[in-house]
mmCIF file of C-alpha atoms in Angstrom:
data_model
loop_
_atom_site.group_PDB
_atom_site.id
_atom_site.type_symbol
_atom_site.label_atom_id
_atom_site.label_comp_id
_atom_site.label_asym_id
_atom_site.label_seq_id
_atom_site.Cartn_x
_atom_site.Cartn_y
_atom_site.Cartn_z
ATOM 1 C CA UNK A 1 0.000 0.000 0.000
ATOM 2 C CA UNK A 2 1.392 3.406 -0.973
ATOM 3 C CA UNK A 3 2.022 5.717 1.960
ATOM 4 C CA UNK A 4 2.714 9.427 1.998
ATOM 5 C CA UNK A 5 4.143 11.923 4.467
ATOM 6 C CA UNK A 6 2.174 15.001 5.466
ATOM 7 C CA UNK A 7 3.910 18.351 5.558
ATOM 8 C CA UNK A 8 3.043 20.958 8.225
ATOM 9 C CA UNK A 9 0.625 22.684 5.874
ATOM 10 C CA UNK A 10 -1.391 19.497 5.471
ATOM 11 C CA UNK A 11 -0.398 18.731 1.853
ATOM 12 C CA UNK A 12 0.597 15.173 1.112
ATOM 13 C CA UNK A 13 4.237 14.901 0.080
ATOM 14 C CA UNK A 14 5.125 12.140 -2.380
ATOM 15 C CA UNK A 15 8.869 12.857 -2.251
ATOM 16 C CA UNK A 16 10.722 14.254 0.758
ATOM 17 C CA UNK A 17 14.480 14.875 0.721
ATOM 18 C CA UNK A 18 16.513 16.254 3.617
ATOM 19 C CA UNK A 19 20.225 17.045 3.586
ATOM 20 C CA UNK A 20 21.086 14.640 0.766
ATOM 21 C CA UNK A 21 24.834 14.327 0.119
ATOM 22 C CA UNK A 22 26.716 12.370 -2.558
ATOM 23 C CA UNK A 23 30.397 12.745 -3.404
ATOM 24 C CA UNK A 24 32.418 11.206 -6.235
ATOM 25 C CA UNK A 25 35.918 11.593 -4.888
ATOM 26 C CA UNK A 26 36.505 15.349 -4.691
ATOM 27 C CA UNK A 27 33.374 16.107 -6.712
ATOM 28 C CA UNK A 28 30.365 17.109 -4.617
ATOM 29 C CA UNK A 29 27.511 15.946 -6.837
ATOM 30 C CA UNK A 30 24.972 16.654 -4.057
ATOM 31 C CA UNK A 31 25.875 18.820 -1.116
ATOM 32 C CA UNK A 32 22.934 19.016 1.284
ATOM 33 C CA UNK A 33 19.880 18.953 -0.999
ATOM 34 C CA UNK A 34 16.367 19.469 0.416
ATOM 35 C CA UNK A 35 13.317 18.797 -1.739
ATOM 36 C CA UNK A 36 9.557 18.336 -1.351
ATOM 37 C CA UNK A 37 7.228 17.171 -4.138
ATOM 38 C CA UNK A 38 3.499 17.317 -3.465
ATOM 39 C CA UNK A 39 1.380 14.359 -4.520
ATOM 40 C CA UNK A 40 -0.111 14.602 -8.003
ATOM 41 C CA UNK A 41 2.118 17.459 -9.194
ATOM 42 C CA UNK A 42 5.091 17.941 -11.505
ATOM 43 C CA UNK A 43 8.255 19.190 -9.827
ATOM 44 C CA UNK A 44 10.770 20.533 -12.308
ATOM 45 C CA UNK A 45 14.401 20.240 -11.253
ATOM 46 C CA UNK A 46 16.464 22.676 -13.303
ATOM 47 C CA UNK A 47 20.207 23.012 -13.494
ATOM 48 C CA UNK A 48 23.145 23.130 -15.894
ATOM 49 C CA UNK A 49 25.131 20.045 -16.868
ATOM 50 C CA UNK A 50 26.884 18.584 -13.833
ATOM 51 C CA UNK A 51 24.533 20.265 -11.353
ATOM 52 C CA UNK A 52 23.570 16.961 -9.703
ATOM 53 C CA UNK A 53 20.162 16.343 -11.271
ATOM 54 C CA UNK A 54 20.808 12.796 -12.447
ATOM 55 C CA UNK A 55 22.569 11.850 -9.211
ATOM 56 C CA UNK A 56 19.445 12.959 -7.326
ATOM 57 C CA UNK A 57 17.219 10.782 -9.531
ATOM 58 C CA UNK A 58 19.511 7.773 -9.124
ATOM 59 C CA UNK A 59 19.398 8.041 -5.351
ATOM 60 C CA UNK A 60 15.620 8.466 -5.295
ATOM 61 C CA UNK A 61 15.260 5.382 -7.504
ATOM 62 C CA UNK A 62 17.611 3.310 -5.242
ATOM 63 C CA UNK A 63 20.304 3.003 -7.944
ATOM 64 C CA UNK A 64 22.775 4.908 -5.755
ATOM 65 C CA UNK A 65 23.198 5.126 -2.004
ATOM 66 C CA UNK A 66 23.604 8.605 -0.508
ATOM 67 C CA UNK A 67 26.637 9.439 1.607
ATOM 68 C CA UNK A 68 24.451 11.358 4.052
ATOM 69 C CA UNK A 69 20.930 12.678 4.456
ATOM 70 C CA UNK A 70 17.538 11.023 4.161
ATOM 71 C CA UNK A 71 14.920 10.634 1.451
ATOM 72 C CA UNK A 72 11.481 9.035 1.328
ATOM 73 C CA UNK A 73 9.348 8.353 -1.737
ATOM 74 C CA UNK A 74 5.669 7.466 -1.353
ATOM 75 C CA UNK A 75 6.440 7.005 2.339
ATOM 76 C CA UNK A 76 9.303 4.514 1.817
ATOM 77 C CA UNK A 77 12.888 5.215 2.850
ATOM 78 C CA UNK A 78 15.237 4.968 -0.145
ATOM 79 C CA UNK A 79 17.940 3.234 1.906
ATOM 80 C CA UNK A 80 15.990 1.089 4.369
ATOM 81 C CA UNK A 81 13.030 0.090 2.163
ATOM 82 C CA UNK A 82 14.347 -0.159 -1.412
ATOM 83 C CA UNK A 83 12.282 -3.221 -2.428
ATOM 84 C CA UNK A 84 8.977 -1.664 -1.392
ATOM 85 C CA UNK A 85 9.929 1.640 -2.998
ATOM 86 C CA UNK A 86 10.806 0.113 -6.378
ATOM 87 C CA UNK A 87 7.260 -1.197 -6.682
ATOM 88 C CA UNK A 88 5.736 2.293 -6.606
ATOM 89 C CA UNK A 89 8.113 4.196 -8.907
ATOM 90 C CA UNK A 90 8.819 4.410 -12.627
ATOM 91 C CA UNK A 91 11.921 5.804 -14.324
ATOM 92 C CA UNK A 92 12.660 7.116 -17.800
ATOM 93 C CA UNK A 93 16.297 8.131 -18.159
ATOM 94 C CA UNK A 94 18.190 10.212 -20.669
ATOM 95 C CA UNK A 95 18.964 7.237 -22.889
ATOM 96 C CA UNK A 96 16.657 4.527 -24.202
ATOM 97 C CA UNK A 97 16.811 1.477 -21.932
ATOM 98 C CA UNK A 98 14.793 -0.976 -24.025
ATOM 99 C CA UNK A 99 16.250 -4.223 -25.378
ATOM 100 C CA UNK A 100 16.799 -3.537 -29.078
ATOM 101 C CA UNK A 101 16.617 -7.221 -30.023
ATOM 102 C CA UNK A 102 13.125 -7.624 -28.587
ATOM 103 C CA UNK A 103 9.953 -6.263 -30.108
ATOM 104 C CA UNK A 104 8.010 -3.474 -28.469
ATOM 105 C CA UNK A 105 5.430 -5.927 -27.128
ATOM 106 C CA UNK A 106 8.137 -8.295 -25.858
ATOM 107 C CA UNK A 107 9.906 -5.468 -24.026
ATOM 108 C CA UNK A 108 6.742 -4.474 -22.195
ATOM 109 C CA UNK A 109 5.688 -8.050 -21.512
ATOM 110 C CA UNK A 110 9.117 -8.849 -20.010
ATOM 111 C CA UNK A 111 8.933 -5.870 -17.660
ATOM 112 C CA UNK A 112 5.430 -6.860 -16.623
ATOM 113 C CA UNK A 113 6.617 -10.356 -15.726
ATOM 114 C CA UNK A 114 9.580 -8.932 -13.800
ATOM 115 C CA UNK A 115 7.027 -6.905 -11.828
ATOM 116 C CA UNK A 116 5.235 -10.167 -10.941
ATOM 117 C CA UNK A 117 2.267 -9.669 -13.242
ATOM 118 C CA UNK A 118 0.689 -12.895 -14.447
ATOM 119 C CA UNK A 119 1.247 -13.850 -18.088
ATOM 120 C CA UNK A 120 -2.281 -12.787 -18.935
ATOM 121 C CA UNK A 121 -2.032 -9.462 -17.079
ATOM 122 C CA UNK A 122 1.418 -8.718 -18.522
ATOM 123 C CA UNK A 123 0.123 -9.241 -22.081
ATOM 124 C CA UNK A 124 -2.969 -7.136 -21.425
ATOM 125 C CA UNK A 125 -0.963 -4.305 -19.863
ATOM 126 C CA UNK A 126 1.567 -4.368 -22.719
ATOM 127 C CA UNK A 127 -1.198 -4.120 -25.340
ATOM 128 C CA UNK A 128 -2.914 -1.335 -23.400
ATOM 129 C CA UNK A 129 0.247 0.774 -23.278
ATOM 130 C CA UNK A 130 1.213 0.052 -26.888
ATOM 131 C CA UNK A 131 -2.139 1.498 -27.934
ATOM 132 C CA UNK A 132 -1.872 4.449 -25.554
ATOM 133 C CA UNK A 133 1.581 5.412 -26.879
ATOM 134 C CA UNK A 134 0.638 4.857 -30.559
ATOM 135 C CA UNK A 135 2.951 1.858 -30.972
ATOM 136 C CA UNK A 136 0.430 -0.868 -31.843
ATOM 137 C CA UNK A 137 1.381 -1.033 -35.523
ATOM 138 C CA UNK A 138 5.064 -1.446 -34.613
ATOM 139 C CA UNK A 139 4.420 -3.795 -31.682
ATOM 140 C CA UNK A 140 5.960 -6.875 -33.349
ATOM 141 C CA UNK A 141 8.979 -5.098 -34.813
ATOM 142 C CA UNK A 142 12.384 -5.229 -33.058
ATOM 143 C CA UNK A 143 13.000 -2.072 -31.054
ATOM 144 C CA UNK A 144 16.211 -1.467 -33.043
ATOM 145 C CA UNK A 145 14.021 -0.550 -36.028
ATOM 146 C CA UNK A 146 12.210 2.167 -34.060
ATOM 147 C CA UNK A 147 12.894 5.865 -34.559
ATOM 148 C CA UNK A 148 14.256 7.894 -31.652
ATOM 149 C CA UNK A 149 10.799 9.192 -30.832
ATOM 150 C CA UNK A 150 9.280 5.718 -30.894
ATOM 151 C CA UNK A 151 11.984 4.414 -28.558
ATOM 152 C CA UNK A 152 11.307 7.280 -26.160
ATOM 153 C CA UNK A 153 7.582 6.480 -26.195
ATOM 154 C CA UNK A 154 8.395 2.814 -25.584
ATOM 155 C CA UNK A 155 10.599 3.896 -22.666
ATOM 156 C CA UNK A 156 7.715 5.876 -21.189
ATOM 157 C CA UNK A 157 5.357 2.953 -21.680
ATOM 158 C CA UNK A 158 7.842 0.675 -19.903
ATOM 159 C CA UNK A 159 7.999 3.053 -16.945
ATOM 160 C CA UNK A 160 4.193 2.890 -16.650
ATOM 161 C CA UNK A 161 3.815 -0.915 -16.669
ATOM 162 C CA UNK A 162 3.563 -1.116 -12.891
ATOM 163 C CA UNK A 163 1.192 1.885 -12.581
ATOM 164 C CA UNK A 164 3.710 3.879 -10.508
ATOM 165 C CA UNK A 165 2.670 6.411 -7.917
ATOM 166 C CA UNK A 166 5.836 8.437 -8.580
ATOM 167 C CA UNK A 167 7.499 8.781 -11.983
ATOM 168 C CA UNK A 168 11.028 10.107 -12.558
ATOM 169 C CA UNK A 169 11.664 11.709 -15.936
ATOM 170 C CA UNK A 170 15.367 12.483 -16.327
ATOM 171 C CA UNK A 171 15.590 14.858 -19.298
ATOM 172 C CA UNK A 172 12.987 12.771 -21.151
ATOM 173 C CA UNK A 173 12.862 14.712 -24.432
ATOM 174 C CA UNK A 174 16.571 15.202 -25.135
ATOM 175 C CA UNK A 175 17.166 15.027 -28.885
ATOM 176 C CA UNK A 176 13.510 14.643 -29.870
ATOM 177 C CA UNK A 177 11.931 16.564 -32.726
ATOM 178 C CA UNK A 178 9.271 19.160 -31.782
ATOM 179 C CA UNK A 179 6.319 16.946 -32.758
ATOM 180 C CA UNK A 180 7.508 13.970 -30.685
ATOM 181 C CA UNK A 181 8.419 16.269 -27.819
ATOM 182 C CA UNK A 182 4.844 17.602 -27.736
ATOM 183 C CA UNK A 183 3.487 14.043 -27.800
ATOM 184 C CA UNK A 184 5.637 13.173 -24.772
ATOM 185 C CA UNK A 185 4.423 16.292 -22.972
ATOM 186 C CA UNK A 186 0.805 15.325 -23.643
ATOM 187 C CA UNK A 187 1.431 11.876 -22.152
ATOM 188 C CA UNK A 188 3.049 13.383 -19.056
ATOM 189 C CA UNK A 189 0.010 15.622 -18.559
ATOM 190 C CA UNK A 190 -2.271 12.603 -18.887
ATOM 191 C CA UNK A 191 -0.271 10.715 -16.259
ATOM 192 C CA UNK A 192 -0.562 13.628 -13.830
ATOM 193 C CA UNK A 193 -4.310 13.827 -14.495
ATOM 194 C CA UNK A 194 -4.433 10.177 -13.394
ATOM 195 C CA UNK A 195 -2.775 11.065 -10.085
ATOM 196 C CA UNK A 196 0.864 10.250 -10.855
ATOM 197 C CA UNK A 197 3.495 12.447 -9.173
ATOM 198 C CA UNK A 198 6.295 13.442 -11.548
ATOM 199 C CA UNK A 199 9.852 14.535 -10.787
ATOM 200 C CA UNK A 200 11.157 16.079 -14.006
ATOM 201 C CA UNK A 201 14.809 16.998 -14.488
ATOM 202 C CA UNK A 202 15.479 19.252 -17.438
ATOM 203 C CA UNK A 203 17.608 22.114 -18.680
ATOM 204 C CA UNK A 204 15.021 23.165 -21.242
ATOM 205 C CA UNK A 205 13.082 26.225 -20.173
ATOM 206 C CA UNK A 206 10.137 25.564 -22.485
ATOM 207 C CA UNK A 207 9.725 22.062 -21.059
ATOM 208 C CA UNK A 208 9.757 23.380 -17.498
ATOM 209 C CA UNK A 209 7.161 26.055 -18.282
ATOM 210 C CA UNK A 210 4.917 23.580 -20.105
ATOM 211 C CA UNK A 211 4.882 20.865 -17.448
ATOM 212 C CA UNK A 212 6.068 21.939 -14.012
ATOM 213 C CA UNK A 213 3.865 23.429 -11.313
ATOM 214 C CA UNK A 214 6.860 24.031 -9.026
ATOM 215 C CA UNK A 215 10.566 24.454 -9.768
ATOM 216 C CA UNK A 216 13.754 23.676 -7.878
ATOM 217 C CA UNK A 217 16.990 25.080 -9.297
ATOM 218 C CA UNK A 218 20.201 23.206 -8.440
ATOM 219 C CA UNK A 219 23.763 24.228 -9.177
ATOM 220 C CA UNK A 220 27.007 22.592 -8.047
ATOM 221 C CA UNK A 221 25.097 20.124 -5.915
ATOM 222 C CA UNK A 222 23.055 22.683 -3.974
ATOM 223 C CA UNK A 223 19.507 24.014 -4.203
ATOM 224 C CA UNK A 224 19.849 27.697 -5.035
ATOM 225 C CA UNK A 225 16.171 28.569 -5.589
ATOM 226 C CA UNK A 226 12.703 27.027 -5.418
ATOM 227 C CA UNK A 227 9.106 28.076 -6.017
ATOM 228 C CA UNK A 228 6.542 28.586 -8.757
ATOM 229 C CA UNK A 229 7.618 29.981 -12.115
ATOM 230 C CA UNK A 230 6.161 33.437 -11.512
ATOM 231 C CA UNK A 231 7.537 33.415 -7.969
ATOM 232 C CA UNK A 232 11.069 32.746 -9.212
ATOM 233 C CA UNK A 233 10.751 35.470 -11.805
ATOM 234 C CA UNK A 234 9.722 37.915 -9.092
ATOM 235 C CA UNK A 235 12.609 36.829 -6.830
ATOM 236 C CA UNK A 236 15.176 37.559 -9.515
ATOM 237 C CA UNK A 237 13.777 41.053 -9.780
ATOM 238 C CA UNK A 238 13.519 43.421 -12.652
ATOM 239 C CA UNK A 239 10.856 44.067 -15.222
ATOM 240 C CA UNK A 240 10.733 45.260 -18.789
ATOM 241 C CA UNK A 241 8.737 48.350 -19.712
ATOM 242 C CA UNK A 242 7.495 48.252 -23.301
ATOM 243 C CA UNK A 243 6.280 51.578 -24.715
ATOM 244 C CA UNK A 244 4.673 51.738 -28.146
ATOM 245 C CA UNK A 245 4.161 55.282 -29.528
ATOM 246 C CA UNK A 246 1.360 55.876 -31.991
ATOM 247 C CA UNK A 247 3.932 57.281 -34.424
ATOM 248 C CA UNK A 248 7.026 55.074 -34.895
ATOM 249 C CA UNK A 249 9.079 58.195 -35.616
ATOM 250 C CA UNK A 250 8.816 59.039 -31.913
ATOM 251 C CA UNK A 251 10.811 55.926 -30.901
ATOM 252 C CA UNK A 252 14.251 57.515 -31.211
ATOM 253 C CA UNK A 253 13.326 60.744 -29.350
ATOM 254 C CA UNK A 254 11.723 58.690 -26.573
ATOM 255 C CA UNK A 255 14.818 56.525 -26.252
ATOM 256 C CA UNK A 256 17.105 59.544 -26.073
ATOM 257 C CA UNK A 257 14.876 61.224 -23.481
ATOM 258 C CA UNK A 258 14.791 58.190 -21.167
ATOM 259 C CA UNK A 259 18.537 57.688 -21.618
ATOM 260 C CA UNK A 260 19.066 61.267 -20.440
ATOM 261 C CA UNK A 261 16.969 60.882 -17.284
ATOM 262 C CA UNK A 262 19.982 59.856 -15.221
ATOM 263 C CA UNK A 263 18.005 57.382 -13.077
ATOM 264 C CA UNK A 264 20.478 55.356 -11.041
ATOM 265 C CA UNK A 265 20.599 51.735 -12.209
ATOM 266 C CA UNK A 266 18.190 52.218 -15.106
ATOM 267 C CA UNK A 267 19.495 50.272 -18.106
ATOM 268 C CA UNK A 268 19.628 51.941 -21.503
ATOM 269 C CA UNK A 269 16.436 51.591 -23.533
ATOM 270 C CA UNK A 270 16.436 49.504 -26.710
ATOM 271 C CA UNK A 271 14.460 50.353 -29.831
ATOM 272 C CA UNK A 272 12.601 47.378 -31.325
ATOM 273 C CA UNK A 273 11.959 48.760 -34.807
ATOM 274 C CA UNK A 274 10.217 45.622 -36.033
ATOM 275 C CA UNK A 275 7.466 45.850 -33.398
ATOM 276 C CA UNK A 276 7.630 49.645 -33.098
ATOM 277 C CA UNK A 277 8.297 49.353 -29.358
ATOM 278 C CA UNK A 278 10.744 50.972 -26.956
ATOM 279 C CA UNK A 279 12.065 48.367 -24.479
ATOM 280 C CA UNK A 280 13.230 49.741 -21.116
ATOM 281 C CA UNK A 281 14.687 47.383 -18.446
ATOM 282 C CA UNK A 282 13.714 48.590 -14.950
ATOM 283 C CA UNK A 283 14.811 47.220 -11.573
ATOM 284 C CA UNK A 284 12.354 48.835 -9.161
ATOM 285 C CA UNK A 285 8.919 50.428 -8.841
ATOM 286 C CA UNK A 286 10.600 53.836 -8.487
ATOM 287 C CA UNK A 287 12.392 53.440 -11.804
ATOM 288 C CA UNK A 288 9.195 52.270 -13.451
ATOM 289 C CA UNK A 289 7.253 55.269 -12.138
ATOM 290 C CA UNK A 290 9.961 57.700 -13.250
ATOM 291 C CA UNK A 291 10.203 56.206 -16.730
ATOM 292 C CA UNK A 292 6.425 56.190 -17.274
ATOM 293 C CA UNK A 293 6.165 59.731 -15.917
ATOM 294 C CA UNK A 294 8.833 60.954 -18.308
ATOM 295 C CA UNK A 295 7.075 59.345 -21.257
ATOM 296 C CA UNK A 296 3.704 60.916 -20.457
ATOM 297 C CA UNK A 297 5.254 64.336 -19.717
ATOM 298 C CA UNK A 298 6.762 64.429 -23.191
ATOM 299 C CA UNK A 299 3.312 64.844 -24.711
ATOM 300 C CA UNK A 300 3.856 62.020 -27.223
ATOM 301 C CA UNK A 301 0.758 59.991 -28.086
ATOM 302 C CA UNK A 302 1.254 56.467 -26.755
ATOM 303 C CA UNK A 303 -0.496 53.454 -28.266
ATOM 304 C CA UNK A 304 0.299 51.064 -25.398
ATOM 305 C CA UNK A 305 2.396 50.677 -22.252
ATOM 306 C CA UNK A 306 3.029 47.219 -20.770
ATOM 307 C CA UNK A 307 5.406 45.599 -18.293
ATOM 308 C CA UNK A 308 6.797 42.065 -18.357
ATOM 309 C CA UNK A 309 8.582 39.894 -15.808
ATOM 310 C CA UNK A 310 11.874 38.278 -16.857
ATOM 311 C CA UNK A 311 11.683 35.116 -18.945
ATOM 312 C CA UNK A 312 12.473 31.804 -17.267
ATOM 313 C CA UNK A 313 15.623 31.683 -19.378
ATOM 314 C CA UNK A 314 16.711 35.001 -17.872
ATOM 315 C CA UNK A 315 15.933 33.677 -14.389
ATOM 316 C CA UNK A 316 18.099 30.621 -15.040
ATOM 317 C CA UNK A 317 20.948 32.802 -16.319
ATOM 318 C CA UNK A 318 20.702 35.099 -13.307
ATOM 319 C CA UNK A 319 20.720 32.220 -10.808
ATOM 320 C CA UNK A 320 23.371 29.948 -12.358
ATOM 321 C CA UNK A 321 25.449 32.278 -14.490
ATOM 322 C CA UNK A 322 24.757 30.007 -17.477
ATOM 323 C CA UNK A 323 22.235 30.240 -20.270
ATOM 324 C CA UNK A 324 19.830 27.323 -20.538
ATOM 325 C CA UNK A 325 18.894 25.495 -23.724
ATOM 326 C CA UNK A 326 15.781 27.078 -25.180
ATOM 327 C CA UNK A 327 14.494 24.067 -27.106
ATOM 328 C CA UNK A 328 15.114 20.398 -27.591
ATOM 329 C CA UNK A 329 16.620 21.165 -30.984
ATOM 330 C CA UNK A 330 19.796 22.425 -29.307
ATOM 331 C CA UNK A 331 22.806 20.115 -29.863
ATOM 332 C CA UNK A 332 23.706 17.851 -26.966
ATOM 333 C CA UNK A 333 27.392 18.695 -26.606
ATOM 334 C CA UNK A 334 28.171 16.550 -23.600
ATOM 335 C CA UNK A 335 29.511 13.128 -22.769
ATOM 336 C CA UNK A 336 27.654 10.376 -20.958
ATOM 337 C CA UNK A 337 29.955 10.964 -17.974
ATOM 338 C CA UNK A 338 28.932 14.629 -17.813
ATOM 339 C CA UNK A 339 25.255 13.725 -18.100
ATOM 340 C CA UNK A 340 25.556 11.164 -15.307
ATOM 341 C CA UNK A 341 26.277 13.733 -12.596
#
């Protein structure tokens, strides 16, 4: 029976991590990580290569033992109750883990039998998931003949054989084309709708924004920020004022005027000629008020004035000092050893 811990606020926590530490020689892959994932949600774990994301997943799936700290998943301790825990989790890693010599149906059937399903139930569950992941037509073909997207869908299907309460997705859409990536996202949403808790590690900002309800940012083995997407954007600070004059010829005079204001810390405005907008980075309410006041005092007719919080990519850059990959089409310039940390 799946068990969960209750946090002080009364929410049921599917994953609880306290002070988790893992060293590889001199490398501190995890250095005191705390994490809470509420039941039935998607927690996005963001971080650059080598931040410790995969090490965290391996410990939570009992593939690695921590050097210190404690973690429970669905109420089971990862060190003291590994057998019970493995029955309530699913894992899809960065690389396809299916047996290429077996067919899609054979792969799923084998996993079902390893999970102690009867022959009949294993066959039925395999057929159910093949249909769900649009693999029925290729069910009898060897997995080596599958495309990358088909293998990833087969991987996801394999992770769902045992109807897990908690699913780990470790950079699940790396290298996928946009169409297949969207199909994977749709399946993840469906799983969450069914009550599955998902821990998603990714360095793709679009993926995090599409799927995660909460984010934890890790860097060099430590948690450096956590919260909702909008909350993290607000913590980083700064907004962008976008002013669109009715007459595009007023863009340059407006830019020069704001540049001459002499407001401490106000970044230089940028003219976006394509959209006919003046973009002004502001760091405080005082700067925003001064900039808007200067625009209105000029007597120029304004078509629109809007403000925007920083993008998640800008938040990531501010927190880690590195720019995140924007899409899954970015090249994966890393070795398996780098990805394993």
